[in-house]
Structures are given as structure tokens and as C-alpha cells.
XYZ file of N, CA and C in Angstrom:
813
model
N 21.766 -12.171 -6.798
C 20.644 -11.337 -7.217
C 20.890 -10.824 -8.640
N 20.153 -11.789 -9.926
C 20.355 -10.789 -10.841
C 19.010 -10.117 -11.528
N 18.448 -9.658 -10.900
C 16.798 -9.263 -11.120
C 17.658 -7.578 -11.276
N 16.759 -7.020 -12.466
C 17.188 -5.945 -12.979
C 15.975 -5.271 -12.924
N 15.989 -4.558 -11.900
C 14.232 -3.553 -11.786
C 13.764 -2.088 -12.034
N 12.834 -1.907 -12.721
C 12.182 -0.701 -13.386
C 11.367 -0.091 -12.409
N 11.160 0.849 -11.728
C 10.505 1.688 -11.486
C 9.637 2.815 -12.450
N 8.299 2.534 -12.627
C 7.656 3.415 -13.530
C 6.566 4.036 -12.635
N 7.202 5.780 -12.117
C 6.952 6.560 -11.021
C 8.036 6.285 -9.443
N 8.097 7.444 -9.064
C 9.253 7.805 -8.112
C 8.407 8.330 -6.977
N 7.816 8.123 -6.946
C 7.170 8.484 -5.730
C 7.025 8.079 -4.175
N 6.455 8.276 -3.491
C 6.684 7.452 -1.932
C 6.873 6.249 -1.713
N 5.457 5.581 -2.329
C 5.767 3.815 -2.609
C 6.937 3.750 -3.150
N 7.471 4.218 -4.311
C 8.718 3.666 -5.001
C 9.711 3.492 -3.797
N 10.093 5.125 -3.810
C 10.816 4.989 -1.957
C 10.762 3.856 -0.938
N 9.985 3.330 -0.937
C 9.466 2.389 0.229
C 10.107 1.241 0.194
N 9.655 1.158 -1.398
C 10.218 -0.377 -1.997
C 11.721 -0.233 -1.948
N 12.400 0.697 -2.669
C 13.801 1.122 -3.136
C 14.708 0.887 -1.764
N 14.048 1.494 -0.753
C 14.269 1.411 0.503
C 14.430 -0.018 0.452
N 13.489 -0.384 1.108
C 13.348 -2.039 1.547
C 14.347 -2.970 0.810
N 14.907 -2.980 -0.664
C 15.462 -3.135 -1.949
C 16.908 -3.209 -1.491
N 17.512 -2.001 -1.250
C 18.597 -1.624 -1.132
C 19.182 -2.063 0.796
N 18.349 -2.428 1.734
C 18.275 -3.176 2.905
C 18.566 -4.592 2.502
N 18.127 -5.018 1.740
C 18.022 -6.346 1.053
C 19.720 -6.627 0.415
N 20.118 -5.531 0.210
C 21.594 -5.610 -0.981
C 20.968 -5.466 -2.471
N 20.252 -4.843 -2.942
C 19.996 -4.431 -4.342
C 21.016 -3.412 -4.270
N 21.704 -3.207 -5.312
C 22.732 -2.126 -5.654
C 21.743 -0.824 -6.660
N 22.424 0.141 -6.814
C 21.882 1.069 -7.338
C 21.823 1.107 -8.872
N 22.576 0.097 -9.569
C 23.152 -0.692 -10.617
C 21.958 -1.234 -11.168
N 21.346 -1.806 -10.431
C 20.297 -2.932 -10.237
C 18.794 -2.324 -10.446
N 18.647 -0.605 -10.636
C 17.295 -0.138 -10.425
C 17.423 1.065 -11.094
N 16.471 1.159 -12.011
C 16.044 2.345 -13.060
C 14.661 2.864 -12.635
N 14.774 4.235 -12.745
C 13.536 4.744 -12.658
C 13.362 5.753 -13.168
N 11.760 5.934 -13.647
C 11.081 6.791 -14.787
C 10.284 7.899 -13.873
N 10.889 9.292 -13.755
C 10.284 9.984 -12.819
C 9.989 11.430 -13.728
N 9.101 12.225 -13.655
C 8.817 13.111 -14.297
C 9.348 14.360 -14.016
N 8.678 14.111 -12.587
C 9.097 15.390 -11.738
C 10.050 15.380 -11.008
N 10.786 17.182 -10.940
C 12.486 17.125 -10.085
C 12.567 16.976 -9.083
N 11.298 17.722 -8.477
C 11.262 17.238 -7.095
C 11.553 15.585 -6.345
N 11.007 15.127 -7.281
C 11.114 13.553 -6.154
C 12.671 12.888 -7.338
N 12.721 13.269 -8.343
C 14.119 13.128 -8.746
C 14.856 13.426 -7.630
N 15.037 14.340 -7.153
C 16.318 15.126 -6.716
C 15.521 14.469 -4.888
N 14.716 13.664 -4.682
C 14.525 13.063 -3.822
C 15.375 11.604 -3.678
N 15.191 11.167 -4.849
C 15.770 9.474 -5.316
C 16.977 9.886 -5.363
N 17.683 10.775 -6.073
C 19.717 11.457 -6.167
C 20.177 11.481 -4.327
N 19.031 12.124 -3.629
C 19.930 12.293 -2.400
C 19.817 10.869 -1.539
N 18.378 10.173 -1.549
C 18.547 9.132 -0.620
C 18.590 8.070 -0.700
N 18.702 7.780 -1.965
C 18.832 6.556 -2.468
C 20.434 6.209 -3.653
N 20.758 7.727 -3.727
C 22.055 7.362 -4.869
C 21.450 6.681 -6.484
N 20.233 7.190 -6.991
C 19.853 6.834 -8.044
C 19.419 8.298 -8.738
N 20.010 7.913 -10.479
C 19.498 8.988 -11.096
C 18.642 8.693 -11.796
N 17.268 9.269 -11.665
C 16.496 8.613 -12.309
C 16.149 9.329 -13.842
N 15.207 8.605 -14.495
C 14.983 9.108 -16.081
C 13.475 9.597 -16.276
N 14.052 11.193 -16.932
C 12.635 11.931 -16.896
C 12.124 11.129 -17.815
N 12.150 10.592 -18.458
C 11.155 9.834 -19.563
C 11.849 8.487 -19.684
N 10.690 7.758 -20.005
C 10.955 5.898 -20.820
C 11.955 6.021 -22.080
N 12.854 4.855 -22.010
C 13.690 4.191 -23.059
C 14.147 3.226 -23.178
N 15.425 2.992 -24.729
C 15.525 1.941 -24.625
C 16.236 1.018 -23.748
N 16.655 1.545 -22.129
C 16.909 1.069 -20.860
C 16.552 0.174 -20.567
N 14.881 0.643 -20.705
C 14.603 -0.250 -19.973
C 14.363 -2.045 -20.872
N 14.579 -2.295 -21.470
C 14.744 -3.664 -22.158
C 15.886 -4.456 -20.992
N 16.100 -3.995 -20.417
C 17.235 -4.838 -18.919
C 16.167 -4.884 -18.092
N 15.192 -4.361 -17.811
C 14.604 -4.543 -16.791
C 14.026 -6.475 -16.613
N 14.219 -6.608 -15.504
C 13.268 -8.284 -15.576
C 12.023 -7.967 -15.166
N 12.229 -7.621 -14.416
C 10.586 -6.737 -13.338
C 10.343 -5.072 -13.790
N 9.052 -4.893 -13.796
C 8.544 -3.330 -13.954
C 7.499 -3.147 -12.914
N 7.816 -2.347 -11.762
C 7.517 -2.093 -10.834
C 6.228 -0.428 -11.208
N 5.026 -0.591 -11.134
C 4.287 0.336 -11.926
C 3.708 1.225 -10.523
N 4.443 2.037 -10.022
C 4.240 2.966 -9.131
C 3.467 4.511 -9.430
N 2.743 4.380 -10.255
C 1.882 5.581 -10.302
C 0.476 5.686 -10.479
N -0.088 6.689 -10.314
C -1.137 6.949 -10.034
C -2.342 6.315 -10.846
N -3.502 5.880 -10.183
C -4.359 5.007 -11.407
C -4.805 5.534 -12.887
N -5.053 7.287 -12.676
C -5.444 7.942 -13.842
C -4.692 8.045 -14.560
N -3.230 7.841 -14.242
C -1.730 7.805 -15.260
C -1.226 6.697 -16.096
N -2.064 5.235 -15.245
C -1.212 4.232 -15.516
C -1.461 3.920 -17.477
N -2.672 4.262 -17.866
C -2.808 3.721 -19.141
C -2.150 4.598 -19.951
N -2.230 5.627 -19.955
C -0.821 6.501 -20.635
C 0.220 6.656 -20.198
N 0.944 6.508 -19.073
C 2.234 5.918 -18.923
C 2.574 4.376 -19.508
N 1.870 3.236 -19.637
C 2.154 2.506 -20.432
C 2.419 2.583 -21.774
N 2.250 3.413 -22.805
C 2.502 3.331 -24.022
C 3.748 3.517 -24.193
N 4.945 4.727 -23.608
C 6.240 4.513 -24.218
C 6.866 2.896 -23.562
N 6.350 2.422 -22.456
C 7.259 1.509 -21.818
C 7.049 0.201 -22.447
N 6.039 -0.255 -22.835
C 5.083 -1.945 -23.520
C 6.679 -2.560 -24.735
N 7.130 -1.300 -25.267
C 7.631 -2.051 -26.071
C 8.674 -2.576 -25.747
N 9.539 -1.910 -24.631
C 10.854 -2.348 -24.413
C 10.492 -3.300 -23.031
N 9.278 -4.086 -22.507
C 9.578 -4.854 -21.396
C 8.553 -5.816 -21.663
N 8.552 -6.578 -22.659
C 7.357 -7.609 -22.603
C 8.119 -9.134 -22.549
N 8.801 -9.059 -21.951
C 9.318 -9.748 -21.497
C 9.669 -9.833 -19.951
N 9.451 -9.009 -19.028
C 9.631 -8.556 -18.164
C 8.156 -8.741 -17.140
N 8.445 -9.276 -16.001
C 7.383 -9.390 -14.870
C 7.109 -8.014 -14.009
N 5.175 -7.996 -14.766
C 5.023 -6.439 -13.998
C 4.268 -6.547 -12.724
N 4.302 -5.661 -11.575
C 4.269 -5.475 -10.690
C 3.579 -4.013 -10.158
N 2.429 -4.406 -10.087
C 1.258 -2.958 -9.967
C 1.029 -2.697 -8.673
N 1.182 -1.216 -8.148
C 0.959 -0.760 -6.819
C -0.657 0.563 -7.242
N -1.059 0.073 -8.041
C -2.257 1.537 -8.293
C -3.639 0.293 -8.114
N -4.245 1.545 -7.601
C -5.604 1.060 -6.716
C -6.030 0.549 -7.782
N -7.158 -0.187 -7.764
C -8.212 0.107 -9.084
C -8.627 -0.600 -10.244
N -7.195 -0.512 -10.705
C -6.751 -1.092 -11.911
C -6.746 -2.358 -12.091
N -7.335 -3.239 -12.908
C -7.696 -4.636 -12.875
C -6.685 -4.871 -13.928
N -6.420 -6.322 -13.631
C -4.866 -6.758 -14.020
C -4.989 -7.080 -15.795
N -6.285 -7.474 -16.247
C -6.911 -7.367 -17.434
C -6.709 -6.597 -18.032
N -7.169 -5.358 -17.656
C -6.303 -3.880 -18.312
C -4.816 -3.964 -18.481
N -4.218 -3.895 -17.441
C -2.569 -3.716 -17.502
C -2.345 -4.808 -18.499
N -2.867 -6.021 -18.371
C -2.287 -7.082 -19.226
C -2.343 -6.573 -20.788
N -3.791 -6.126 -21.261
C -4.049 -5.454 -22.948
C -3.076 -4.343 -22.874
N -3.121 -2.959 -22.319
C -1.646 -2.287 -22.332
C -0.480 -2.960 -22.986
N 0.190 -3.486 -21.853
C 1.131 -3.876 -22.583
C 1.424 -5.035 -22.858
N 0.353 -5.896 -23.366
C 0.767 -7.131 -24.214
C 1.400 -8.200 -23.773
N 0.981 -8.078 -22.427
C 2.129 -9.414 -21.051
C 0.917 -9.473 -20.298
N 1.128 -10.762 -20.023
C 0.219 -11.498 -18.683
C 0.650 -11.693 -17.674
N 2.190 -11.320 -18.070
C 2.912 -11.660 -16.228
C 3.034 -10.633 -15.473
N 1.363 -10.224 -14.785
C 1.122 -9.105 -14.037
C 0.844 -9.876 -12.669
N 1.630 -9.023 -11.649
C 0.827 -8.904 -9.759
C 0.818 -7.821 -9.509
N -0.813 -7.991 -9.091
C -1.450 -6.585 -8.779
C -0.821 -6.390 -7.037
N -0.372 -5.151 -6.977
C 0.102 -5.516 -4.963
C -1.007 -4.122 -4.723
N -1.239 -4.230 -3.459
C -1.714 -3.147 -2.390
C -1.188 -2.722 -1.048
N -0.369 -2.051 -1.329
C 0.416 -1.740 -0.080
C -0.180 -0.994 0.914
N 0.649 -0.309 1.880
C -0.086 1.087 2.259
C 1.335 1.601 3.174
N 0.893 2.965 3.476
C 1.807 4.152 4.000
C 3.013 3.586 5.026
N 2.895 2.825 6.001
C 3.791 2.599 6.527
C 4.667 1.706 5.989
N 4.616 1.405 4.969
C 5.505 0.807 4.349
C 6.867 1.655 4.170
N 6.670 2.937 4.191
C 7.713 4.114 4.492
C 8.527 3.130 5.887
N 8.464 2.915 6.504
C 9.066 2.258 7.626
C 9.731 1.376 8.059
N 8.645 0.418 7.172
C 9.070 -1.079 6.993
C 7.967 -1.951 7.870
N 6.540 -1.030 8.230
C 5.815 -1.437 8.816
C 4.650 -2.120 8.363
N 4.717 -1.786 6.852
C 3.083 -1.907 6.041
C 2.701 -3.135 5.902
N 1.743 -3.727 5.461
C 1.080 -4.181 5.032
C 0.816 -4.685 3.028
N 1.157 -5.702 2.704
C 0.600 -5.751 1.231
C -0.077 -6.363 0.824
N -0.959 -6.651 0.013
C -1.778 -7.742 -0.573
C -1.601 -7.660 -1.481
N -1.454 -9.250 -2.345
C -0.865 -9.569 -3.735
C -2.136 -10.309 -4.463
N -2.058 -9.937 -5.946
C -2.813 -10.965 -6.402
C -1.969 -11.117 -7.798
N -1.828 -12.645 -8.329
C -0.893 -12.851 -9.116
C -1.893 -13.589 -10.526
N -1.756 -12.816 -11.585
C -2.567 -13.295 -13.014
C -1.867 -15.452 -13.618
N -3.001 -16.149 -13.450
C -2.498 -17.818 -14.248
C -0.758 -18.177 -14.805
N -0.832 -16.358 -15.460
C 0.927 -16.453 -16.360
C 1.831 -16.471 -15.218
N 1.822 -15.826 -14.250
C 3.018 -15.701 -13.508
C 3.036 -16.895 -12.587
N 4.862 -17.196 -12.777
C 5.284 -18.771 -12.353
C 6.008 -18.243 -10.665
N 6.149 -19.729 -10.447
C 6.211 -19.767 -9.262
C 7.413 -18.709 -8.374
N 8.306 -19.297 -9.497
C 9.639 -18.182 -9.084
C 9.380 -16.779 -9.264
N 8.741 -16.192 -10.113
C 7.891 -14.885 -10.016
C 7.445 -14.279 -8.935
N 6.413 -15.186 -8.455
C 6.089 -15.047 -7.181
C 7.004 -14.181 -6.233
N 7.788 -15.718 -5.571
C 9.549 -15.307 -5.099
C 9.938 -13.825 -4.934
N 9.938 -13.705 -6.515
C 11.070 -12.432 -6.647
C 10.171 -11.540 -6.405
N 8.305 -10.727 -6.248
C 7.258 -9.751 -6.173
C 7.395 -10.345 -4.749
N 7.597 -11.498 -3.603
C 7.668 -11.296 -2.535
C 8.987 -11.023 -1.672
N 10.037 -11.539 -2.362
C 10.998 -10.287 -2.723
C 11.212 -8.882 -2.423
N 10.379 -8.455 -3.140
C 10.171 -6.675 -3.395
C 9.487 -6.662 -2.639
N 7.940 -7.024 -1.731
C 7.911 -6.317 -0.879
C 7.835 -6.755 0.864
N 8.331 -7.582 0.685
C 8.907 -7.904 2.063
C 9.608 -6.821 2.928
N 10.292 -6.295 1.889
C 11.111 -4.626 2.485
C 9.973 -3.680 3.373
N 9.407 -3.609 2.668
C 8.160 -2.772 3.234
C 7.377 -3.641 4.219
N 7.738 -4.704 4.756
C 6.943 -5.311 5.862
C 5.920 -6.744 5.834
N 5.162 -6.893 6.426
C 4.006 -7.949 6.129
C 3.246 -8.225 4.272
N 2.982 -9.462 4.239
C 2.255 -9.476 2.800
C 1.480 -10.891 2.896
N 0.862 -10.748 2.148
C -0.183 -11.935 2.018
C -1.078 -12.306 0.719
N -1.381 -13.300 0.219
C -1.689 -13.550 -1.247
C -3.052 -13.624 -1.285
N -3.793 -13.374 -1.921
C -5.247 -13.124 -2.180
C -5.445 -14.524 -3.434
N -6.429 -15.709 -3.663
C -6.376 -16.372 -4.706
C -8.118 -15.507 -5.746
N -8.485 -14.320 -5.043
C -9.370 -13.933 -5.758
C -8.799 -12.003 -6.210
N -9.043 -11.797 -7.390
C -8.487 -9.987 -8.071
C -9.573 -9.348 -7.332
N -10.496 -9.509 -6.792
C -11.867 -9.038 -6.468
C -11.481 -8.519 -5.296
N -10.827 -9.183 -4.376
C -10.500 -8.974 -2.825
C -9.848 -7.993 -2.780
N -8.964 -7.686 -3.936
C -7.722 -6.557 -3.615
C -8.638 -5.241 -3.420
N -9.786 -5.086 -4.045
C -10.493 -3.986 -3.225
C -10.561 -3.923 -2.024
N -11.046 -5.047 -1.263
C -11.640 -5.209 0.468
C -10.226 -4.939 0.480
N -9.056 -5.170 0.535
C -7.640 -4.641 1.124
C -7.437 -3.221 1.093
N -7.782 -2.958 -0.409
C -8.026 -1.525 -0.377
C -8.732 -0.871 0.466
N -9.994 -0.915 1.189
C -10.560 -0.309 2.137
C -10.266 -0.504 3.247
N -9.700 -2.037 3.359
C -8.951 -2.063 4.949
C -8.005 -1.684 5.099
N -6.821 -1.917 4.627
C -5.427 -1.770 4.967
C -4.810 -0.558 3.819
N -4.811 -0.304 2.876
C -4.766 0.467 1.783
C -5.103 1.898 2.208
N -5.830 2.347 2.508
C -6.474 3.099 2.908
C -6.478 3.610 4.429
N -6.881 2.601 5.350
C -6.534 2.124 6.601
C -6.200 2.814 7.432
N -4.277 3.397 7.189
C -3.820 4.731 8.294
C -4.589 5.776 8.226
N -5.308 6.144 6.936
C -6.054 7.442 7.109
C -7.091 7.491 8.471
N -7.808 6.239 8.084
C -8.506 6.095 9.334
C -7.910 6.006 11.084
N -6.795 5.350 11.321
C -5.720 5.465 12.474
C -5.350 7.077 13.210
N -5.542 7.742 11.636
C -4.620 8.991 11.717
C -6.128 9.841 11.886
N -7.193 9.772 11.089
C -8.180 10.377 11.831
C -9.055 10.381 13.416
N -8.601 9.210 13.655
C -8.941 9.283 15.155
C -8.242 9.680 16.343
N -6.519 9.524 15.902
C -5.842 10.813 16.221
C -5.919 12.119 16.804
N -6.115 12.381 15.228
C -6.371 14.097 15.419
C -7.916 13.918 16.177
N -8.542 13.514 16.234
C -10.100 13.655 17.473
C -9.622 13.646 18.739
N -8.619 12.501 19.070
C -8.091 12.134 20.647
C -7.448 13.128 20.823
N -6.323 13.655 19.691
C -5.708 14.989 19.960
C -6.062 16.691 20.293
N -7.794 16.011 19.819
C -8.591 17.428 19.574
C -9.339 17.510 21.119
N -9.429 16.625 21.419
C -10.227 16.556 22.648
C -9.462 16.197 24.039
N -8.329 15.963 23.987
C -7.523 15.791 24.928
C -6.815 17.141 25.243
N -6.811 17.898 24.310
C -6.297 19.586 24.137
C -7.793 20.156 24.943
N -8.607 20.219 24.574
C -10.399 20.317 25.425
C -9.873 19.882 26.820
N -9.796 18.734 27.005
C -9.769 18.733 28.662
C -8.284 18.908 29.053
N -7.331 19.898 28.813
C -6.339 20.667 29.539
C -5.149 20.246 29.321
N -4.746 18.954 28.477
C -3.653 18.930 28.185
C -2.384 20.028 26.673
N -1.781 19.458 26.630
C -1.163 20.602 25.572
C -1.410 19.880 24.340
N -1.351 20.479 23.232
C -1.731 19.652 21.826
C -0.324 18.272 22.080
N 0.649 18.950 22.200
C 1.629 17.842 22.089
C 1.374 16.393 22.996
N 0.815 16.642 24.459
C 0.677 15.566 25.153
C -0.286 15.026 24.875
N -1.345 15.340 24.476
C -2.563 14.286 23.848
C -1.695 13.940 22.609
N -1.078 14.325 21.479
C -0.708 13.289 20.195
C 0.450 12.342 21.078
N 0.706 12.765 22.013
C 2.322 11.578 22.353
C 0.992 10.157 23.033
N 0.207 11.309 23.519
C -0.899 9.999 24.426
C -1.310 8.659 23.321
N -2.097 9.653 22.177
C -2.445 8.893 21.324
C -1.930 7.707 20.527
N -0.552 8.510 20.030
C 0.244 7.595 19.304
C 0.417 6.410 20.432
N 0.879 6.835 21.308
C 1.209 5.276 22.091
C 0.504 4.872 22.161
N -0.971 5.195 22.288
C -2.211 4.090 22.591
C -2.453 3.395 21.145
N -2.284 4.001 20.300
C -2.729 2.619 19.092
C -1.600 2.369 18.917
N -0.203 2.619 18.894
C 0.954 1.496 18.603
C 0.781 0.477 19.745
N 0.361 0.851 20.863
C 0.660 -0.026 21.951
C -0.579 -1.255 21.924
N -2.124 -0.878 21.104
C -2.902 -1.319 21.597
C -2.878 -2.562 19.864
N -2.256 -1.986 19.428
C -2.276 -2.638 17.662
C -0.725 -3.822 18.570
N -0.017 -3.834 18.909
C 1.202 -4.627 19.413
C 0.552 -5.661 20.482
N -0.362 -5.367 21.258
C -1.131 -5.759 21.844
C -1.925 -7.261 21.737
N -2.665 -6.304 20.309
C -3.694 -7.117 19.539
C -2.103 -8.462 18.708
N -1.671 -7.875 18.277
C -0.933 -9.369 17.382
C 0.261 -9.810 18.399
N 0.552 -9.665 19.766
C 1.082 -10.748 20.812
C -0.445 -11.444 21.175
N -1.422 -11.225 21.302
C -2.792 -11.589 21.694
C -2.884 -12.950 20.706
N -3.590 -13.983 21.028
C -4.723 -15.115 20.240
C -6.132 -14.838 20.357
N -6.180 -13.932 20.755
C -7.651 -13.114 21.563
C -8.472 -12.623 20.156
N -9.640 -12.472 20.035
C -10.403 -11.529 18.987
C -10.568 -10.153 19.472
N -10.422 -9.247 19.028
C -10.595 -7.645 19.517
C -11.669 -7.886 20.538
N -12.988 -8.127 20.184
C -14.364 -8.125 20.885
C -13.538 -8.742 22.171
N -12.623 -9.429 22.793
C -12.342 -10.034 23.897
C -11.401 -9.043 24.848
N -10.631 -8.426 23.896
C -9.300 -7.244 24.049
C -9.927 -5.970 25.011
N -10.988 -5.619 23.756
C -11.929 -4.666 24.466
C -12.813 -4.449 25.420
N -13.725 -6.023 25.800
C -14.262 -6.270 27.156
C -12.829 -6.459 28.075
N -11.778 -6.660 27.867
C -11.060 -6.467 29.328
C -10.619 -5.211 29.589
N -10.964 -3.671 28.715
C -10.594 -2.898 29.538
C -12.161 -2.134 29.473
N -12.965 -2.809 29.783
C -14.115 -2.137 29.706
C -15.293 -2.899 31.247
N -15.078 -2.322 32.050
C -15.603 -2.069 33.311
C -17.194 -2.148 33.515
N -17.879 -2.480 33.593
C -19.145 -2.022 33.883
C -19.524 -1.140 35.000
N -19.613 0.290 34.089
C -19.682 1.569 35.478
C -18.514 2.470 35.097
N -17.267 1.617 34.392
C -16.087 2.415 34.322
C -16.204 3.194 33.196
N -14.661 3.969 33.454
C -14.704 5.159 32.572
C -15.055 4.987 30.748
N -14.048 3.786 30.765
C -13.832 2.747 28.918
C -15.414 2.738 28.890
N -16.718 2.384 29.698
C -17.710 1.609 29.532
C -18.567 3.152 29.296
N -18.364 4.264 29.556
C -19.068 5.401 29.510
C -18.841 5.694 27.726
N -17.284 5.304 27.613
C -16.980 5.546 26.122
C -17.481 4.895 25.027
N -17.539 3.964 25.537
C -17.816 2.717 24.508
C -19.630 2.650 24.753
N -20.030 2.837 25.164
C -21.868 3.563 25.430
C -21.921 4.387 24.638
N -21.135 5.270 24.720
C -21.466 6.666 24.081
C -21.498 6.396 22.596
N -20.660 5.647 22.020
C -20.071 5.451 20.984
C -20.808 4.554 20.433
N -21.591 3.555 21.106
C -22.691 2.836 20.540
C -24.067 3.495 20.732
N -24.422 4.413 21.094
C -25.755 5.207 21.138
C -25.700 6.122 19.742
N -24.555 6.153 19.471
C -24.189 7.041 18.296
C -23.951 6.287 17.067
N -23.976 4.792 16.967
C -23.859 3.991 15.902
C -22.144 3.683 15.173
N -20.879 4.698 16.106
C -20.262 5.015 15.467
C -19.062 3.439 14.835
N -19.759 2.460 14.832
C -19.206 1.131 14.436
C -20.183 0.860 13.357
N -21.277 1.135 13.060
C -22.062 1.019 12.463
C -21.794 2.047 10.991
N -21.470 3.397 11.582
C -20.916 4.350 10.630
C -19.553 4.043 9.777
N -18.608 3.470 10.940
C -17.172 3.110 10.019
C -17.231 2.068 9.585
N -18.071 1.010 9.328
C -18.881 0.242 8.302
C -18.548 0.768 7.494
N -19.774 1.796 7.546
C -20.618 2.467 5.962
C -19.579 3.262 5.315
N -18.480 3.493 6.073
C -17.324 4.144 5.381
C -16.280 3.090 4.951
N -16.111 1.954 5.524
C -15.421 1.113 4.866
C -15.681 0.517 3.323
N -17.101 0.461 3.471
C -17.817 -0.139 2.363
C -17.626 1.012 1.206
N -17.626 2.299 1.555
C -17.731 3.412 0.324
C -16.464 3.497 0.129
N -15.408 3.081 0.499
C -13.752 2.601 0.136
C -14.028 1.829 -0.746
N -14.760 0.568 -0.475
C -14.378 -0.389 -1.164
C -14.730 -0.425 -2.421
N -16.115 0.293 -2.696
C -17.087 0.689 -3.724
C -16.183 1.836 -4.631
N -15.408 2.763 -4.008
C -15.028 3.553 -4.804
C -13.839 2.650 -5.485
N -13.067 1.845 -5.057
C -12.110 1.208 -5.280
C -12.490 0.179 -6.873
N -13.651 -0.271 -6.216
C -14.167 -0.795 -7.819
C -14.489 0.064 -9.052
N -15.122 1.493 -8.522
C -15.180 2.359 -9.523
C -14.460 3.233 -10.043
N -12.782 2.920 -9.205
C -11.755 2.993 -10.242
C -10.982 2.397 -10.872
N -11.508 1.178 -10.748
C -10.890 -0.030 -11.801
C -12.227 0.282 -13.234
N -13.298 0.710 -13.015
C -14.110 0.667 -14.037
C -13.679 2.372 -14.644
N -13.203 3.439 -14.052
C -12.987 4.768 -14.707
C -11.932 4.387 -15.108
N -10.640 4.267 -14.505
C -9.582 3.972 -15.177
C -8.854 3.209 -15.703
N -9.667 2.305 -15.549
C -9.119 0.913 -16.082
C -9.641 0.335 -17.836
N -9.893 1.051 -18.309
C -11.055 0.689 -19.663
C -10.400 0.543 -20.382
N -9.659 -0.938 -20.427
C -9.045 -1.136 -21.891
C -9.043 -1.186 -23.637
């Protein structure tokens, strides 16, 4: 392994990756990072054994890869101290939004992959979607599937357009997992259990029913008619829930993910 990697932002994703990285045998030798704040500094010092750098330098010119872990409204001014010392270097974007066109004018390199991860990647459970710009070669590839293999599942997109629809599905995604949650949790507390035994209920029912679904060759629509009764309790729920449109609604909320997702590649992305 002689891939020499930049972290630009320290934040959870970084964690995720660094994590996954250092599972892999990346040494601490092997990884620089540009963190602002002490807090998640003095996050990276305790659990990872890295000191990271409140500001960009001439460090980073070792980097091979630049791993661009921050926020979309940051990324075009966090690029200016870094462009000069890594244009040579394969970058690697985790911010929503941002179309690889932009990052490429920034800093003056075409060897950009845009990734889309999401939260459980803390785990090693997540999900990523890649999309890789004409410049980046095959072995490139490799080494960005590489990096996030740590964090779990990944899959290549041959269109930049799609990485939105990822964004609203999977990107985004646990929020939605985690909001239906707290409802099962809210209403299972309603009919007499304790807050704690409805979230233990819950959690097991979508880890169990998501483990389910990918041992299955089945389509959901097939998953769900077998626990759904005609007369039974599932069939009162799943009535209720279609008198109310509420598949029809998390549509219309998927779609305003996806829409916002484009309209922050157009706010923050304006090269």
C-alpha cells in the first residue's frame, strides 16, 4: 500500500472512511488531515491516533488521493489553499450536490469521483455510490473502491445525474428508517409498552425485515403480501396506510430530496 491520503474535513464521514482505512492496514503515516475544529481534532487524536492540521500545506503535495469530506457550502473555499499542492493527486468527493465540473475548475484536475455515502457507514454498514469523471484510470478506480469498501456496500453509476436519485434514496435514506422509528416508538409507548420496548421492537423489525429482504430473490411487493392476511392485523395497517396515500406521500418526499439535491449542485456548485 503506497497510496498517501488527504483528508480535507474531519468529520463523521472522514471517521468512517479512516475507520474502514485503518481495518484495511492503512497506517497513521499514510493519512493527513485538514480539520478546523478541536473538537473533532481531539476526536481523530483519541480514535484514530492521527494529528490532524488546522489548516492546508505544503504536506499535502504527498498526498496521491484527496479525500474532500466537507460540507457542500465549504467545498469551493476550502479548495483554494489545497489546488496548489495536489494536482496531481486523485480527488475523491463525499459532498452532496456538487457536480464534478465544478470541483474539476477549482482545482485544475479532472481526476475527480464524486462518492455518496450515507450514515451507517459509521459501522461498516453503508451504502456508496460512485461516479468517476473520463480522466480517472482504471487503477484509480481500484484505489476510490479501496476507500470505501471500509464503510460497506458500493456501486458505480455510468451517469453524474443519478448521484442525486442516490442522494434521495440511500444518502439521505436512514433519516427516513429513523423517522419511522420514532412513530413505532411513539405509538407503541400509546398502547402500553415502555418507550424502551417499542425502540428495541422497532429496531429489530427493520434490521430484521431489511436482512430479510437481501437473503430474499423476492420483490418487496411479494415480502409484504406474505405477512399481510386478508382480515388480519398487517392488512388493517396497510389499509389504513393506503386510504391515507402514505406511499404516495413518501414519493413526493423522495422526489423533493432529489430536487433539492440538484439545487445544491446549482447554489453551490457555480464555478
Amino acid at each position: 500500500m503506497h497510496e498517501h491520503l488527504a483528508f480535507i474535513g474531519g468529520g463523521n464521514m472522514a471517521c468512517a472512511m479512516i475507520s474502514g482505512l485503518q481495518a484495511q492496514g492503512f497506517s497513521v503515516s499514510q493519512i493527513d488531515v485538514v480539520e478546523p475544529f478541536a473538537e473533532a481534532r481531539e476526536r481523530l487524536k483519541t480514535d484514530f491516533g492521527i494529528a490532524a492540521n488546522t489548516v492546508a500545506g505544503d504536506f499535502l503535495a504527498r498526498a496521491t488521493i484527496v479525500i474532500w469530506a466537507v460540507k457542500p457550502q465549504s467545498f469551493k473555499e476550502a479548495t483554494q489553499p489545497v489546488q496548489a499542492f495536489t494536482a496531481n493527486a486523485l480527488h475523491l468527493s463525499v459532498a452532496a450536490g456538487i457536480p464534478s465540473d465544478s470541483i474539476a475548475a477549482w482545482l485544475g484536475n479532472a481526476r475527480i469521483i464524486r462518492t455518496m455515502p450515507n450514515t451507517p457507514a459509521l459501522i461498516g454498514k453503508g451504502i456508496t455510490g460512485l461516479f468517476a469523471r473520463p480522466a480517472v484510470t482504471p487503477a484509480d478506480r481500484q484505489h476510490a473502491e479501496r476507500i470505501v469498501k471500509g464503510m460497506g456496500q458500493y456501486l458505480w453509476l455510468e451517469q453524474e445525474g443519478l448521484l442525486d436519485a442516490v442522494t434521495a434514496l440511500s444518502g439521505s435514506g436512514p433519516a427516513y428508517m429513523f423517522y419511522f422509528m420514532e412513530a413505532m416508538t411513539a405509538a407503541g409507548a400509546e398502547m402500553g409498552l415502555t418507550r424502551e420496548q417499542a425502540y428495541q421492537l422497532a429496531v429489530a423489525t427493520f434490521i430484521g425485515a431489511g436482512e430479510l429482504a437481501r437473503a430474499s430473490h423476492e420483490p418487496p411487493e411479494i415480502l409484504r403480501q406474505r405477512v399481510t392476511s386478508k382480515g388480519g392485523t398487517t392488512y388493517a395497517a396497510i389499509a389504513s396506510m393506503d386510504n391515507s396515500h402514505i406511499k404516495d406521500l413518501f414519493a413526493q418526499a423522495l422526489h423533493a430530496a432529489h430536487q433539492r439535491a440538484r439545487e445544491m449542485g446549482v447554489e453551490f456548485g457555480n464555478a
